[in-house]
């Protein structure tokens, strides 16, 4: 099974300068949000399912988000997306 994790969305709440990092790297309970996602899908990863992260290209370049995700799931594929897409229903198509 392919697991597509969308991390390319724009969030107005994160533009106000409260957070210095993109949402997947913002910490909750001392772990980045991306780690919480990986922890929740860990049984699927251990089963051998393919994980595909779709990220914002600018986040991958500026914050090395792609490297962080590869550390969390070495077998994962990271697909950086330039600019905005037509929404969360269309973005997964970029992963295939």
mmCIF file with all atom_site columns, C-alpha atoms in Angstrom:
data_model
loop_
_atom_site.group_PDB
_atom_site.id
_atom_site.type_symbol
_atom_site.label_atom_id
_atom_site.label_alt_id
_atom_site.label_comp_id
_atom_site.label_asym_id
_atom_site.label_entity_id
_atom_site.label_seq_id
_atom_site.pdbx_PDB_ins_code
_atom_site.Cartn_x
_atom_site.Cartn_y
_atom_site.Cartn_z
_atom_site.occupancy
_atom_site.B_iso_or_equiv
_atom_site.pdbx_formal_charge
_atom_site.auth_seq_id
_atom_site.auth_comp_id
_atom_site.auth_asym_id
_atom_site.auth_atom_id
_atom_site.pdbx_PDB_model_num
ATOM 1  C CA . UNK A 1 1  ? 0.000  0.000  0.000  1.00 0.00 ? 1  UNK A CA 1
ATOM 2  C CA . UNK A 1 2  ? 1.173  3.566  -0.662 1.00 0.00 ? 2  UNK A CA 1
ATOM 3  C CA . UNK A 1 3  ? 0.776  6.006  2.218  1.00 0.00 ? 3  UNK A CA 1
ATOM 4  C CA . UNK A 1 4  ? 0.771  9.615  1.024  1.00 0.00 ? 4  UNK A CA 1
ATOM 5  C CA . UNK A 1 5  ? 1.404  12.165 3.762  1.00 0.00 ? 5  UNK A CA 1
ATOM 6  C CA . UNK A 1 6  ? 0.549  15.700 2.684  1.00 0.00 ? 6  UNK A CA 1
ATOM 7  C CA . UNK A 1 7  ? 2.810  18.406 4.101  1.00 0.00 ? 7  UNK A CA 1
ATOM 8  C CA . UNK A 1 8  ? 2.587  20.962 1.313  1.00 0.00 ? 8  UNK A CA 1
ATOM 9  C CA . UNK A 1 9  ? -0.379 22.981 2.500  1.00 0.00 ? 9  UNK A CA 1
ATOM 10 C CA . UNK A 1 10 ? -0.285 26.659 3.290  1.00 0.00 ? 10 UNK A CA 1
ATOM 11 C CA . UNK A 1 11 ? -1.593 27.617 6.720  1.00 0.00 ? 11 UNK A CA 1
ATOM 12 C CA . UNK A 1 12 ? -2.518 31.192 7.481  1.00 0.00 ? 12 UNK A CA 1
ATOM 13 C CA . UNK A 1 13 ? -2.026 30.628 11.230 1.00 0.00 ? 13 UNK A CA 1
ATOM 14 C CA . UNK A 1 14 ? 1.666  29.958 10.650 1.00 0.00 ? 14 UNK A CA 1
ATOM 15 C CA . UNK A 1 15 ? 2.300  33.174 8.714  1.00 0.00 ? 15 UNK A CA 1
ATOM 16 C CA . UNK A 1 16 ? 1.987  35.518 11.684 1.00 0.00 ? 16 UNK A CA 1
ATOM 17 C CA . UNK A 1 17 ? 5.517  34.933 12.910 1.00 0.00 ? 17 UNK A CA 1
ATOM 18 C CA . UNK A 1 18 ? 4.528  32.872 15.950 1.00 0.00 ? 18 UNK A CA 1
ATOM 19 C CA . UNK A 1 19 ? 6.426  29.860 14.631 1.00 0.00 ? 19 UNK A CA 1
ATOM 20 C CA . UNK A 1 20 ? 9.863  29.988 13.052 1.00 0.00 ? 20 UNK A CA 1
ATOM 21 C CA . UNK A 1 21 ? 9.571  26.650 11.257 1.00 0.00 ? 21 UNK A CA 1
ATOM 22 C CA . UNK A 1 22 ? 7.095  25.024 8.849  1.00 0.00 ? 22 UNK A CA 1
ATOM 23 C CA . UNK A 1 23 ? 4.244  23.116 10.440 1.00 0.00 ? 23 UNK A CA 1
ATOM 24 C CA . UNK A 1 24 ? 5.793  19.608 10.105 1.00 0.00 ? 24 UNK A CA 1
ATOM 25 C CA . UNK A 1 25 ? 8.744  20.808 12.222 1.00 0.00 ? 25 UNK A CA 1
ATOM 26 C CA . UNK A 1 26 ? 6.729  22.592 14.920 1.00 0.00 ? 26 UNK A CA 1
ATOM 27 C CA . UNK A 1 27 ? 7.076  20.706 18.178 1.00 0.00 ? 27 UNK A CA 1
ATOM 28 C CA . UNK A 1 28 ? 4.212  19.292 20.225 1.00 0.00 ? 28 UNK A CA 1
ATOM 29 C CA . UNK A 1 29 ? 5.179  17.475 23.430 1.00 0.00 ? 29 UNK A CA 1
ATOM 30 C CA . UNK A 1 30 ? 8.863  17.890 22.511 1.00 0.00 ? 30 UNK A CA 1
ATOM 31 C CA . UNK A 1 31 ? 8.515  16.152 19.129 1.00 0.00 ? 31 UNK A CA 1
ATOM 32 C CA . UNK A 1 32 ? 7.964  17.694 15.694 1.00 0.00 ? 32 UNK A CA 1
ATOM 33 C CA . UNK A 1 33 ? 4.543  17.110 14.140 1.00 0.00 ? 33 UNK A CA 1
ATOM 34 C CA . UNK A 1 34 ? 6.181  14.980 11.439 1.00 0.00 ? 34 UNK A CA 1
ATOM 35 C CA . UNK A 1 35 ? 7.454  12.594 14.121 1.00 0.00 ? 35 UNK A CA 1
ATOM 36 C CA . UNK A 1 36 ? 3.928  12.243 15.527 1.00 0.00 ? 36 UNK A CA 1
ATOM 37 C CA . UNK A 1 37 ? 2.686  11.287 12.049 1.00 0.00 ? 37 UNK A CA 1
ATOM 38 C CA . UNK A 1 38 ? 5.467  8.729  11.609 1.00 0.00 ? 38 UNK A CA 1
ATOM 39 C CA . UNK A 1 39 ? 4.796  7.278  15.056 1.00 0.00 ? 39 UNK A CA 1
ATOM 40 C CA . UNK A 1 40 ? 1.136  6.800  14.119 1.00 0.00 ? 40 UNK A CA 1
ATOM 41 C CA . UNK A 1 41 ? 1.896  4.984  10.876 1.00 0.00 ? 41 UNK A CA 1
ATOM 42 C CA . UNK A 1 42 ? 4.830  2.974  12.262 1.00 0.00 ? 42 UNK A CA 1
ATOM 43 C CA . UNK A 1 43 ? 2.961  -0.382 12.082 1.00 0.00 ? 43 UNK A CA 1
ATOM 44 C CA . UNK A 1 44 ? 2.324  0.239  8.373  1.00 0.00 ? 44 UNK A CA 1
ATOM 45 C CA . UNK A 1 45 ? 5.964  1.179  7.778  1.00 0.00 ? 45 UNK A CA 1
ATOM 46 C CA . UNK A 1 46 ? 7.135  -1.970 9.587  1.00 0.00 ? 46 UNK A CA 1
ATOM 47 C CA . UNK A 1 47 ? 4.749  -3.991 7.425  1.00 0.00 ? 47 UNK A CA 1
ATOM 48 C CA . UNK A 1 48 ? 6.605  -2.666 4.387  1.00 0.00 ? 48 UNK A CA 1
ATOM 49 C CA . UNK A 1 49 ? 4.120  -0.135 3.064  1.00 0.00 ? 49 UNK A CA 1
ATOM 50 C CA . UNK A 1 50 ? 5.597  2.670  0.971  1.00 0.00 ? 50 UNK A CA 1
ATOM 51 C CA . UNK A 1 51 ? 5.550  6.155  2.519  1.00 0.00 ? 51 UNK A CA 1
ATOM 52 C CA . UNK A 1 52 ? 5.458  9.206  0.270  1.00 0.00 ? 52 UNK A CA 1
ATOM 53 C CA . UNK A 1 53 ? 5.759  12.664 1.821  1.00 0.00 ? 53 UNK A CA 1
ATOM 54 C CA . UNK A 1 54 ? 4.568  15.588 -0.290 1.00 0.00 ? 54 UNK A CA 1
ATOM 55 C CA . UNK A 1 55 ? 6.248  18.770 0.962  1.00 0.00 ? 55 UNK A CA 1
ATOM 56 C CA . UNK A 1 56 ? 6.603  22.395 -0.004 1.00 0.00 ? 56 UNK A CA 1
ATOM 57 C CA . UNK A 1 57 ? 9.803  22.793 -2.029 1.00 0.00 ? 57 UNK A CA 1
ATOM 58 C CA . UNK A 1 58 ? 10.715 25.965 -0.155 1.00 0.00 ? 58 UNK A CA 1
ATOM 59 C CA . UNK A 1 59 ? 10.470 24.117 3.197  1.00 0.00 ? 59 UNK A CA 1
ATOM 60 C CA . UNK A 1 60 ? 12.701 21.333 1.918  1.00 0.00 ? 60 UNK A CA 1
ATOM 61 C CA . UNK A 1 61 ? 15.278 23.821 0.695  1.00 0.00 ? 61 UNK A CA 1
ATOM 62 C CA . UNK A 1 62 ? 15.237 26.294 3.581  1.00 0.00 ? 62 UNK A CA 1
ATOM 63 C CA . UNK A 1 63 ? 14.692 23.931 6.529  1.00 0.00 ? 63 UNK A CA 1
ATOM 64 C CA . UNK A 1 64 ? 16.001 20.653 5.056  1.00 0.00 ? 64 UNK A CA 1
ATOM 65 C CA . UNK A 1 65 ? 12.595 19.097 5.687  1.00 0.00 ? 65 UNK A CA 1
ATOM 66 C CA . UNK A 1 66 ? 13.292 16.376 3.125  1.00 0.00 ? 66 UNK A CA 1
ATOM 67 C CA . UNK A 1 67 ? 16.412 15.319 5.052  1.00 0.00 ? 67 UNK A CA 1
ATOM 68 C CA . UNK A 1 68 ? 14.498 15.233 8.328  1.00 0.00 ? 68 UNK A CA 1
ATOM 69 C CA . UNK A 1 69 ? 11.781 13.054 6.802  1.00 0.00 ? 69 UNK A CA 1
ATOM 70 C CA . UNK A 1 70 ? 14.414 10.699 5.328  1.00 0.00 ? 70 UNK A CA 1
ATOM 71 C CA . UNK A 1 71 ? 15.927 10.327 8.803  1.00 0.00 ? 71 UNK A CA 1
ATOM 72 C CA . UNK A 1 72 ? 12.524 9.467  10.236 1.00 0.00 ? 72 UNK A CA 1
ATOM 73 C CA . UNK A 1 73 ? 11.669 7.008  7.445  1.00 0.00 ? 73 UNK A CA 1
ATOM 74 C CA . UNK A 1 74 ? 14.781 6.058  5.431  1.00 0.00 ? 74 UNK A CA 1
ATOM 75 C CA . UNK A 1 75 ? 12.735 4.174  2.835  1.00 0.00 ? 75 UNK A CA 1
ATOM 76 C CA . UNK A 1 76 ? 10.352 7.094  2.243  1.00 0.00 ? 76 UNK A CA 1
ATOM 77 C CA . UNK A 1 77 ? 10.044 9.065  -0.971 1.00 0.00 ? 77 UNK A CA 1
ATOM 78 C CA . UNK A 1 78 ? 9.884  12.844 -0.576 1.00 0.00 ? 78 UNK A CA 1
ATOM 79 C CA . UNK A 1 79 ? 8.146  14.797 -3.334 1.00 0.00 ? 79 UNK A CA 1
ATOM 80 C CA . UNK A 1 80 ? 8.759  18.555 -3.109 1.00 0.00 ? 80 UNK A CA 1
ATOM 81 C CA . UNK A 1 81 ? 6.029  20.699 -4.674 1.00 0.00 ? 81 UNK A CA 1
ATOM 82 C CA . UNK A 1 82 ? 6.718  24.143 -6.124 1.00 0.00 ? 82 UNK A CA 1
ATOM 83 C CA . UNK A 1 83 ? 4.039  26.729 -5.441 1.00 0.00 ? 83 UNK A CA 1
ATOM 84 C CA . UNK A 1 84 ? 0.418  26.126 -4.585 1.00 0.00 ? 84 UNK A CA 1
ATOM 85 C CA . UNK A 1 85 ? -1.656 23.233 -5.885 1.00 0.00 ? 85 UNK A CA 1
ATOM 86 C CA . UNK A 1 86 ? -5.382 23.057 -6.514 1.00 0.00 ? 86 UNK A CA 1
ATOM 87 C CA . UNK A 1 87 ? -5.917 21.642 -3.019 1.00 0.00 ? 87 UNK A CA 1
ATOM 88 C CA . UNK A 1 88 ? -5.578 18.572 -0.867 1.00 0.00 ? 88 UNK A CA 1
ATOM 89 C CA . UNK A 1 89 ? -7.702 16.449 -3.216 1.00 0.00 ? 89 UNK A CA 1
ATOM 90 C CA . UNK A 1 90 ? -5.327 17.072 -6.120 1.00 0.00 ? 90 UNK A CA 1
ATOM 91 C CA . UNK A 1 91 ? -1.934 17.156 -4.352 1.00 0.00 ? 91 UNK A CA 1
ATOM 92 C CA . UNK A 1 92 ? -1.695 13.351 -3.824 1.00 0.00 ? 92 UNK A CA 1
ATOM 93 C CA . UNK A 1 93 ? -1.696 12.938 -7.602 1.00 0.00 ? 93 UNK A CA 1
ATOM 94 C CA . UNK A 1 94 ? 1.742  14.564 -7.599 1.00 0.00 ? 94 UNK A CA 1
ATOM 95 C CA . UNK A 1 95 ? 3.025  11.627 -5.562 1.00 0.00 ? 95 UNK A CA 1
ATOM 96 C CA . UNK A 1 96 ? 2.278  9.005  -8.190 1.00 0.00 ? 96 UNK A CA 1
#
